[in-house]
Amino acid sequence: MKFNKVLRDIKIYEAGKPIELVVREYGIAPEDVVKLASNENPIGTSPAAAKAIVANASKAHLYPDDSMFELKAALASKFDVKDDNIIIGAGSDQVLEFISRAVLHEDASVLMSAVTFAMYEIYAKQMGAKIYRTASYEHKYDEFMEAYRMYKPEIIYLCTPNNPTGDATSKEDVLKIINAVDNDTVVVVDGAYMEYASAKDEQYAITPNDLLGFENVIYLGTFSKAYGLGGMRVGYGIGQTELINELYKMRPPFNISTLSLAAAIEACKDEDFVAKSIALHQEQIKRYEAFAEAQGFKYIESYTNFITYLFDENMDSTTIFDALLKRGVIIRNLASYGMNAMRITIGTERQNDVFFKHFSEVIA
Ligand code: PMP
């Protein structure tokens, strides 16, 4: 068989291990497995969204409203933009794919930080584009500008807050980069975890409206994290209409499901749920900071719903990951990102209790 040669250089994206796998492989009861690996919302789904899923179950034979009018209206009102500034994707992942396919080709390149969301690289490689990275995982102006001037990439990815590190870039610094880049380069501002950063410190708060004056900039958001709909796969891109219209050329019809659409419409309006999610997170993440400080290892200050613990040569993230997995605790090992580190989604109080119990025993 002859596959496209670009595939030779692509590593399959490894998602956080599912609960079912730990149940199967280690014989642990499902209720004893704690999954803190995929940055899902630990308190679940907005009750209004869950109700909409049930209410629409009998409409599963119908395609969704392909205009997604109601969801776009809800987002337009939340962000004070127009509905033709918005494109909906099956997760913001799908919007990333639209951007990549709309912009990249074999002579193109992309620029991103040293350690950032793995799908940027995968989508770019699918198009045969070259990947350039800055030296730091943080989004540093000087490093981005030096690489930008050298490579003139077609796309720059600014992931703030950044996954898998958890740090954020201030609005001032993001705007500084955007202002220094000309319109031939598309700048993607990926705000998948923005709700957590905005709630923590307003200098990191970026809204789609802050970027709408730039024709080459697109803001990405998702319902998978603070809005608790990871399993429904709904995300969005917001930018100037001309850019959004180009992305529409890449979109298949009915690209999110009838149930996903119904759920996202309700989740979008349920600000109480988001506030509750963030309040729990802010209270629980303090335990993770205190634990690291008490144990004497470093962590990256987090603006997301997870925390990244950094280990020295006395601790190996892969050994710790394996030992935790056998005990039914799933976290994310960052060895594949070249870091001796692990990323832990902040769970409920009970999930975090279980994590600390097992983690303390593993490192003892
Ligand atoms: N961007 C970032 C930075 C992410 O971490 C993720 C999910 N892990 C996504 C985009 C995609 O999210 P989704 O497709 O669930 O909207």
Short mmCIF file of N, CA and C in Angstrom, two decimals, residues 164 298 300 308-312 315-318 321 331-336 338-343:
data_model
loop_
_atom_site.label_atom_id
_atom_site.label_comp_id
_atom_site.label_asym_id
_atom_site.label_seq_id
_atom_site.Cartn_x
_atom_site.Cartn_y
_atom_site.Cartn_z
N PRO A 164 1.15 21.09 27.82
CA PRO A 164 0.94 20.46 29.13
C PRO A 164 1.66 21.14 30.29
N LYS A 298 9.65 20.69 42.55
CA LYS A 298 9.13 21.91 41.91
C LYS A 298 7.86 21.63 41.13
N ILE A 300 5.17 23.86 38.12
CA ILE A 300 4.99 25.08 37.34
C ILE A 300 3.71 25.75 37.82
N THR A 308 1.57 20.78 36.76
CA THR A 308 2.70 20.01 36.27
C THR A 308 3.79 19.98 37.33
N TYR A 309 4.07 18.76 37.81
CA TYR A 309 5.12 18.54 38.80
C TYR A 309 6.43 18.24 38.05
N LEU A 310 7.50 18.89 38.47
CA LEU A 310 8.81 18.71 37.83
C LEU A 310 9.71 17.92 38.76
N PHE A 311 10.37 16.89 38.24
CA PHE A 311 11.21 16.04 39.08
C PHE A 311 12.68 16.23 38.77
N ASP A 312 13.52 15.98 39.78
CA ASP A 312 14.97 15.99 39.52
C ASP A 312 15.42 14.56 39.25
N MET A 315 14.02 11.31 40.91
CA MET A 315 12.66 10.80 40.68
C MET A 315 12.44 10.68 39.17
N ASP A 316 11.86 9.56 38.77
CA ASP A 316 11.68 9.34 37.33
C ASP A 316 10.18 9.30 37.02
N SER A 317 9.74 10.18 36.15
CA SER A 317 8.30 10.31 35.90
C SER A 317 7.68 9.02 35.35
N THR A 318 8.45 8.27 34.55
CA THR A 318 7.90 7.04 33.97
C THR A 318 7.70 5.97 35.05
N PHE A 321 4.73 7.09 37.08
CA PHE A 321 3.51 6.91 36.29
C PHE A 321 3.06 5.44 36.32
N ILE A 331 -2.48 9.42 35.64
CA ILE A 331 -2.07 10.81 35.43
C ILE A 331 -1.34 10.86 34.08
N ARG A 332 -0.80 12.00 33.71
CA ARG A 332 -0.12 12.09 32.42
C ARG A 332 1.39 12.20 32.62
N ASN A 333 2.10 11.23 32.07
CA ASN A 333 3.56 11.27 32.11
C ASN A 333 4.04 12.18 30.99
N LEU A 334 4.93 13.12 31.28
CA LEU A 334 5.38 14.04 30.23
C LEU A 334 6.73 13.63 29.63
N ALA A 335 7.14 12.37 29.86
CA ALA A 335 8.41 11.90 29.29
C ALA A 335 8.41 12.03 27.76
N SER A 336 7.24 11.79 27.13
CA SER A 336 7.19 11.87 25.67
C SER A 336 7.38 13.32 25.17
N GLY A 338 9.75 15.05 26.44
CA GLY A 338 11.14 15.32 26.80
C GLY A 338 11.29 15.93 28.18
N MET A 339 10.26 15.78 29.03
CA MET A 339 10.33 16.36 30.37
C MET A 339 10.24 15.24 31.42
N ASN A 340 11.07 15.35 32.46
CA ASN A 340 10.93 14.44 33.60
C ASN A 340 9.89 15.10 34.52
N ALA A 341 8.65 14.91 34.15
CA ALA A 341 7.57 15.66 34.80
C ALA A 341 6.27 14.91 34.63
N MET A 342 5.29 15.24 35.46
CA MET A 342 3.96 14.68 35.22
C MET A 342 2.89 15.73 35.40
N ARG A 343 1.82 15.54 34.64
CA ARG A 343 0.71 16.49 34.64
C ARG A 343 -0.47 15.82 35.31
#
